[in-house]
C-alpha positions as a LaTeX table, in Angstrom:
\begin{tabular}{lrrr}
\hline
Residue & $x$ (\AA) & $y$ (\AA) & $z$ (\AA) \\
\hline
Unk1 & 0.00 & 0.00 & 0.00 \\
Unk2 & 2.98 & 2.42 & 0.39 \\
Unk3 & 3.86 & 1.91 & $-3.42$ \\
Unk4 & 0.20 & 2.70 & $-4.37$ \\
Unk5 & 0.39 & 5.79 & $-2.01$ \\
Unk6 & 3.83 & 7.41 & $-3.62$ \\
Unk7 & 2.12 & 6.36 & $-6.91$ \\
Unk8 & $-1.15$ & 8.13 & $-6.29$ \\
Unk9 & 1.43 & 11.42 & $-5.11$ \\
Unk10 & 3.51 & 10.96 & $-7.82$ \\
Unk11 & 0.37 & 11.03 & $-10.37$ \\
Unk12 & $-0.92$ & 14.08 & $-8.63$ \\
Unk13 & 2.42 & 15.83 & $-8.87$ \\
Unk14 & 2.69 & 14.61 & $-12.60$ \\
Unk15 & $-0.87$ & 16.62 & $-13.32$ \\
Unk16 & 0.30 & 19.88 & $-12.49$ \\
Unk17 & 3.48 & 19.12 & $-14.48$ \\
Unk18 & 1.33 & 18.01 & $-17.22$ \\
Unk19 & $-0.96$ & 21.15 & $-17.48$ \\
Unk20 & 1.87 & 23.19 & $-16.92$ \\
Unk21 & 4.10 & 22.01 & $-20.15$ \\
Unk22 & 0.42 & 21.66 & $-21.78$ \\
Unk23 & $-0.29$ & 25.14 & $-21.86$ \\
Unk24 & 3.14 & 26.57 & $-22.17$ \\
Unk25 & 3.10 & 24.52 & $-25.42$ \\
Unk26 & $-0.31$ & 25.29 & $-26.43$ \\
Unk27 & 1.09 & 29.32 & $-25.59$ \\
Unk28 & 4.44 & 29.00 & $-27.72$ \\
Unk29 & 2.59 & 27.37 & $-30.74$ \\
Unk30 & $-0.40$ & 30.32 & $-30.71$ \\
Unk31 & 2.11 & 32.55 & $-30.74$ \\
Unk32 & 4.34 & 31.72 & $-33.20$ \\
Unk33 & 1.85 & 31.05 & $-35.40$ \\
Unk34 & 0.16 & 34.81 & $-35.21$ \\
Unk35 & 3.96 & 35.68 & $-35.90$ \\
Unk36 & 4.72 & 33.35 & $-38.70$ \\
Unk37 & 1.47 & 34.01 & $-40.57$ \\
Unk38 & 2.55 & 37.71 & $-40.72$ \\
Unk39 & 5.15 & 36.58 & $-42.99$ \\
Unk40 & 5.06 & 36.97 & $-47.06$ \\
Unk41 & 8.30 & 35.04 & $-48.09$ \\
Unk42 & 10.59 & 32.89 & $-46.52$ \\
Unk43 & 13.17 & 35.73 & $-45.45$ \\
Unk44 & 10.14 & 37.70 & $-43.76$ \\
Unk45 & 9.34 & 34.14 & $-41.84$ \\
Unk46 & 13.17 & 33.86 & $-40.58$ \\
Unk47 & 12.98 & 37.68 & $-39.85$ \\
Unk48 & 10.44 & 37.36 & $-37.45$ \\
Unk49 & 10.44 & 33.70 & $-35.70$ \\
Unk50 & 14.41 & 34.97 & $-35.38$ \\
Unk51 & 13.31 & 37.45 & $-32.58$ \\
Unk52 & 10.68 & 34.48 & $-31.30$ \\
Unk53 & 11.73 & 31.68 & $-27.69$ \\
Unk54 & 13.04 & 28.69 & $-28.52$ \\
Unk55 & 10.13 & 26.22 & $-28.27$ \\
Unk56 & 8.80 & 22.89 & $-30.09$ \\
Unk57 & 7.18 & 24.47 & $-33.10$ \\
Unk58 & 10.74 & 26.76 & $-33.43$ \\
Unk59 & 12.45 & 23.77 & $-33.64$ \\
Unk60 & 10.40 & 22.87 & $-36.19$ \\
Unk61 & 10.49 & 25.79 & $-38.28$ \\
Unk62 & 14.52 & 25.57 & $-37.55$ \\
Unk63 & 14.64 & 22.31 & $-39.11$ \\
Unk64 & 12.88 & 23.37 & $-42.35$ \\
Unk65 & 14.65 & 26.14 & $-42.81$ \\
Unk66 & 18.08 & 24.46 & $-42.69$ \\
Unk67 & 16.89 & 22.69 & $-45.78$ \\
Unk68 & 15.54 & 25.72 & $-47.40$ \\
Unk69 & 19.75 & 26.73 & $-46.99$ \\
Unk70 & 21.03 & 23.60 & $-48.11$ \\
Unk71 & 19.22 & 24.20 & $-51.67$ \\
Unk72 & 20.07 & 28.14 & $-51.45$ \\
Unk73 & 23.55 & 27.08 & $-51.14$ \\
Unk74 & 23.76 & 24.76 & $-53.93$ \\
Unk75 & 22.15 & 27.67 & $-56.20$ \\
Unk76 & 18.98 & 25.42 & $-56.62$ \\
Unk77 & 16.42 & 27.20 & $-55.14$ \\
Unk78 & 15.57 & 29.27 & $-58.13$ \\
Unk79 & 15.40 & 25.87 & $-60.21$ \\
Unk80 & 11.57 & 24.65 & $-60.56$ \\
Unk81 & 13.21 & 20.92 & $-60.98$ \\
Unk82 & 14.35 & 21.16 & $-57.52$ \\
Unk83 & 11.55 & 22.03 & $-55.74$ \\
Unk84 & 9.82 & 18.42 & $-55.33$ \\
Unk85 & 13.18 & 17.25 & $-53.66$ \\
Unk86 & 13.32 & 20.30 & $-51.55$ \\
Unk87 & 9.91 & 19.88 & $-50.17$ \\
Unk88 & 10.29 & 16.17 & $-49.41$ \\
Unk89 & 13.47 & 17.30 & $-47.64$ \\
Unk90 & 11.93 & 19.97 & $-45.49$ \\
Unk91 & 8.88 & 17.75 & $-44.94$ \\
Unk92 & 11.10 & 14.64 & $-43.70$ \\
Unk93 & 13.10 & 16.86 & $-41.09$ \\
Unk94 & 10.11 & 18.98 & $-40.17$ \\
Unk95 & 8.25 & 15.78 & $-39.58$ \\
Unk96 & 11.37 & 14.66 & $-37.41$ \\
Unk97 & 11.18 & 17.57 & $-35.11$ \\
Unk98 & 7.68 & 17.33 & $-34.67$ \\
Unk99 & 7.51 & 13.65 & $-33.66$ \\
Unk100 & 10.64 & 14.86 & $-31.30$ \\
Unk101 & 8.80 & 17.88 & $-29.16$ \\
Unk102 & 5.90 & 15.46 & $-28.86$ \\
Unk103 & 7.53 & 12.22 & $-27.45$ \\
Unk104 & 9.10 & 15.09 & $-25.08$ \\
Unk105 & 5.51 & 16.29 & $-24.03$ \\
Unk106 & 4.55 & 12.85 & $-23.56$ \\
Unk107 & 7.29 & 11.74 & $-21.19$ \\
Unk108 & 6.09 & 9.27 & $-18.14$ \\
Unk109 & 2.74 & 8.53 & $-20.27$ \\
Unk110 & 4.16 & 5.18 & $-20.04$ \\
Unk111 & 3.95 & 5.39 & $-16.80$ \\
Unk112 & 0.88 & 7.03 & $-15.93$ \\
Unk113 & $-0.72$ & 4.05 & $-18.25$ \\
Unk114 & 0.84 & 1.51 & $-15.98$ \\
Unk115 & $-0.74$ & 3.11 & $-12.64$ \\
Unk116 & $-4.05$ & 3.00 & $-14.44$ \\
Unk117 & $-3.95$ & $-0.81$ & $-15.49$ \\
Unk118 & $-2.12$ & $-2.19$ & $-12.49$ \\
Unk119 & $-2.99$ & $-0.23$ & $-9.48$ \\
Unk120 & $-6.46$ & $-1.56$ & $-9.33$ \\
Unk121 & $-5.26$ & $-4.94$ & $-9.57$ \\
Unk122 & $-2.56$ & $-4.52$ & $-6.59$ \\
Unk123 & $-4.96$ & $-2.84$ & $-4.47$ \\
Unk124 & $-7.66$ & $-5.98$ & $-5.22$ \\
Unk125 & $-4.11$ & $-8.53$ & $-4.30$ \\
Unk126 & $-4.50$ & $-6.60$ & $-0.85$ \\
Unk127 & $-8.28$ & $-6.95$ & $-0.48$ \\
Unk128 & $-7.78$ & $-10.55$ & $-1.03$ \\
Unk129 & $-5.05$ & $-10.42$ & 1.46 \\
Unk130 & $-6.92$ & $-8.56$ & 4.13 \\
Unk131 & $-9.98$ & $-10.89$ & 3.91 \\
Unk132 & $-7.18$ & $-14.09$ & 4.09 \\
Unk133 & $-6.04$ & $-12.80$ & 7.44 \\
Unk134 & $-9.59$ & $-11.71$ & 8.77 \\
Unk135 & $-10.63$ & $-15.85$ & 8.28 \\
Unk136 & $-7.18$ & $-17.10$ & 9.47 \\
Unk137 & $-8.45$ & $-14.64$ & 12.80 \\
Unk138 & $-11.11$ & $-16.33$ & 12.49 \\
Unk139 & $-9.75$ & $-20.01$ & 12.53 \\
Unk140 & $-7.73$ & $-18.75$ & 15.62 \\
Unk141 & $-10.26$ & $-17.71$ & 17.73 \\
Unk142 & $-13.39$ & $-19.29$ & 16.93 \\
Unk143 & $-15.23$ & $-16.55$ & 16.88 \\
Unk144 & $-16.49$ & $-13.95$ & 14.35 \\
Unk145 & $-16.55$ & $-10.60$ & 16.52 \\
Unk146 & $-15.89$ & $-7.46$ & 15.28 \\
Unk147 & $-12.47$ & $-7.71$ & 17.17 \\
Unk148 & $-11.37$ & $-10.59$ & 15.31 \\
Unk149 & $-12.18$ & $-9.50$ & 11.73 \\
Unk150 & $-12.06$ & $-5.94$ & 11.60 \\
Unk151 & $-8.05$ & $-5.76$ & 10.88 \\
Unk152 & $-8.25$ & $-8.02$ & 8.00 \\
Unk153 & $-11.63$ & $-5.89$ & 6.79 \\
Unk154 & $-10.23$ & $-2.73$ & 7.25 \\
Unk155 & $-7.08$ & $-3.81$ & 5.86 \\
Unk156 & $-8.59$ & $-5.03$ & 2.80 \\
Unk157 & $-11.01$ & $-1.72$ & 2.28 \\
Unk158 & $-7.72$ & 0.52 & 2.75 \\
Unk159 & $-6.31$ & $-1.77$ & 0.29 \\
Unk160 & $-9.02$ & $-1.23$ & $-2.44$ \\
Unk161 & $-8.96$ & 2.68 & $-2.10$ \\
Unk162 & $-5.12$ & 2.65 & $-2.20$ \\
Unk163 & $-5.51$ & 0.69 & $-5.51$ \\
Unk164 & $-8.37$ & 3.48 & $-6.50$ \\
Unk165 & $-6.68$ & 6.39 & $-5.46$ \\
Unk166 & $-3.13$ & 5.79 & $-7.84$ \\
Unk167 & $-5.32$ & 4.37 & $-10.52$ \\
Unk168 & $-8.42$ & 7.09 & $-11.07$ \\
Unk169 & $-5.52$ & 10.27 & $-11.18$ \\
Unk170 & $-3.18$ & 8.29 & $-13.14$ \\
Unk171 & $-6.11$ & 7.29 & $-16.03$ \\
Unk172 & $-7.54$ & 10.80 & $-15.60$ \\
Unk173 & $-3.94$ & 12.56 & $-16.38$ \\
Unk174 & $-3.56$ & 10.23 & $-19.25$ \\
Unk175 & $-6.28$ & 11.42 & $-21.12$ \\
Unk176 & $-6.16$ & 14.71 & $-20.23$ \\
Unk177 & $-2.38$ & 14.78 & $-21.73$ \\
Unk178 & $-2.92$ & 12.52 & $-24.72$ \\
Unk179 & $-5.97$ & 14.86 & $-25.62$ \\
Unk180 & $-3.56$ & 18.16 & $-25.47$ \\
Unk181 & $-0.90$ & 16.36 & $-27.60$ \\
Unk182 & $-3.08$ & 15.10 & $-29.74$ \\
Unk183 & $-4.52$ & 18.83 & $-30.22$ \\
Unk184 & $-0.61$ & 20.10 & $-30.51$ \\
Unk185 & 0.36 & 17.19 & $-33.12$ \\
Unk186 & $-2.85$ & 18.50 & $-35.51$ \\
Unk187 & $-1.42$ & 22.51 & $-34.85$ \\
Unk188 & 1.94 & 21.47 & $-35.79$ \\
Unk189 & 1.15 & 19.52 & $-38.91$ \\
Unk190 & $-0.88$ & 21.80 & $-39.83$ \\
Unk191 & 1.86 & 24.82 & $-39.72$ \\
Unk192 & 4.48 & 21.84 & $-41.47$ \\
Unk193 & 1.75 & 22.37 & $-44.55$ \\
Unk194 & 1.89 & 25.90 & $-44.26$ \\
Unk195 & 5.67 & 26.20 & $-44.35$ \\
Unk196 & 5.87 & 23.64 & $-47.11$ \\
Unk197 & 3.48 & 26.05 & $-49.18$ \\
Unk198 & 5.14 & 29.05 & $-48.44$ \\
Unk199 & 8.46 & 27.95 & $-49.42$ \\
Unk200 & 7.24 & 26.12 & $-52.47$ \\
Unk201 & 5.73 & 29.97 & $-53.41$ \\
Unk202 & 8.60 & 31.70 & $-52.54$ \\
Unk203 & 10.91 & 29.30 & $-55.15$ \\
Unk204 & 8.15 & 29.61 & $-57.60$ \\
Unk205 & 8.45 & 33.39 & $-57.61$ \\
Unk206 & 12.09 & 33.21 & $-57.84$ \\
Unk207 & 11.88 & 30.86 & $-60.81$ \\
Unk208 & 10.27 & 33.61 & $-62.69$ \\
\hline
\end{tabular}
């Protein structure tokens, strides 16, 4: 019952963690975004994210963008052939740095997910256990007062709501933080197909 407890503390501790990051994430990416939209070519884009926090969806735009250089440098970028193998490029490493930022926001899920499916289960071992000792009380003493089986009861009740208590806050953080990256993953594809198009506009305009 002392592992359950430290889980149950440890799940509470992990949802304030949890909506913290959430919404600091959920702040960086609205932001950015107003920002980045602002932008009419790819120079206007690095212009202003430059002056932007490091966050996720930076790290994102970061990645693409040291593509976009790769094919300036090679004197490509005004060349309409190159543009499919440009996009693929910045698509692959955009992709990359998305998949990163969200495994990072959903560090411990793992966890939490174990709490959820197991707790219940090691809480109902000590119910079982509690009522075991409550009959072998029992067996002792011949008799079934209240004096004699109340331990084992009450030791298999606290049991049970030990096994409730880590499990309910562990299943309830999971959702809550698989819903918010779930949310973040659709913003930050969404902005990948926004970059994508305003680069592939911004070499079509230099193609002439």
């Amino acid at each position: 019952m002392i592992i359950l407890g430290l889980c149950a503390i440890y799940a509470v501790a992990l949802l304030f963690e949890k909506i913290y990051v959430m919404r600091k994430a959920a702040r960086q990416t609205r932001e950015f975004l107003a920002a980045f939209r602002k932008a009419n070519s790819v120079q206007d884009a690095e212009t202003i994210v430059r002056k932007l926090p490091q966050s996720g969806i930076k790290s994102m735009f970061d990645a693409g963008m040291a593509e976009v250089r790769r094919t300036q440098d090679l004197g490509l970028y005004a060349m309409r052939d190159a543009r499919d193998h440009t996009m693929q490029r910045v698509q692959a490493a955009m992709t990359t740095r998305q998949n990163e930022h969200l495994e990072d926001l959903g560090s411990s899920m793992t966890f939490l997910a174990s709490i959820g499916a197991n707790a219940p289960f090691i809480g109902l071992f000590g119910t079982v256990w509690g009522i075991m000792v409550a009959f072998v009380g029992i067996a002792k003493t011949q008799t079934t007062s209240l004096a004699v089986v109340a331990p084992g009861i009450a030791g298999a009740l606290l049991a049970t709501a030990a096994g409730l208590a880590a499990a309910i806050p562990a299943v309830l953080i999971y959702n809550f933080a698989a819903k918010q990256i779930s949310k973040q993953g659709g913003k930050l594809e969404d902005f990948a197909s926004e970059f994508i198009a305003l680069v592939s506009r911004d070499m079509d305009s230099r193609a002439g």
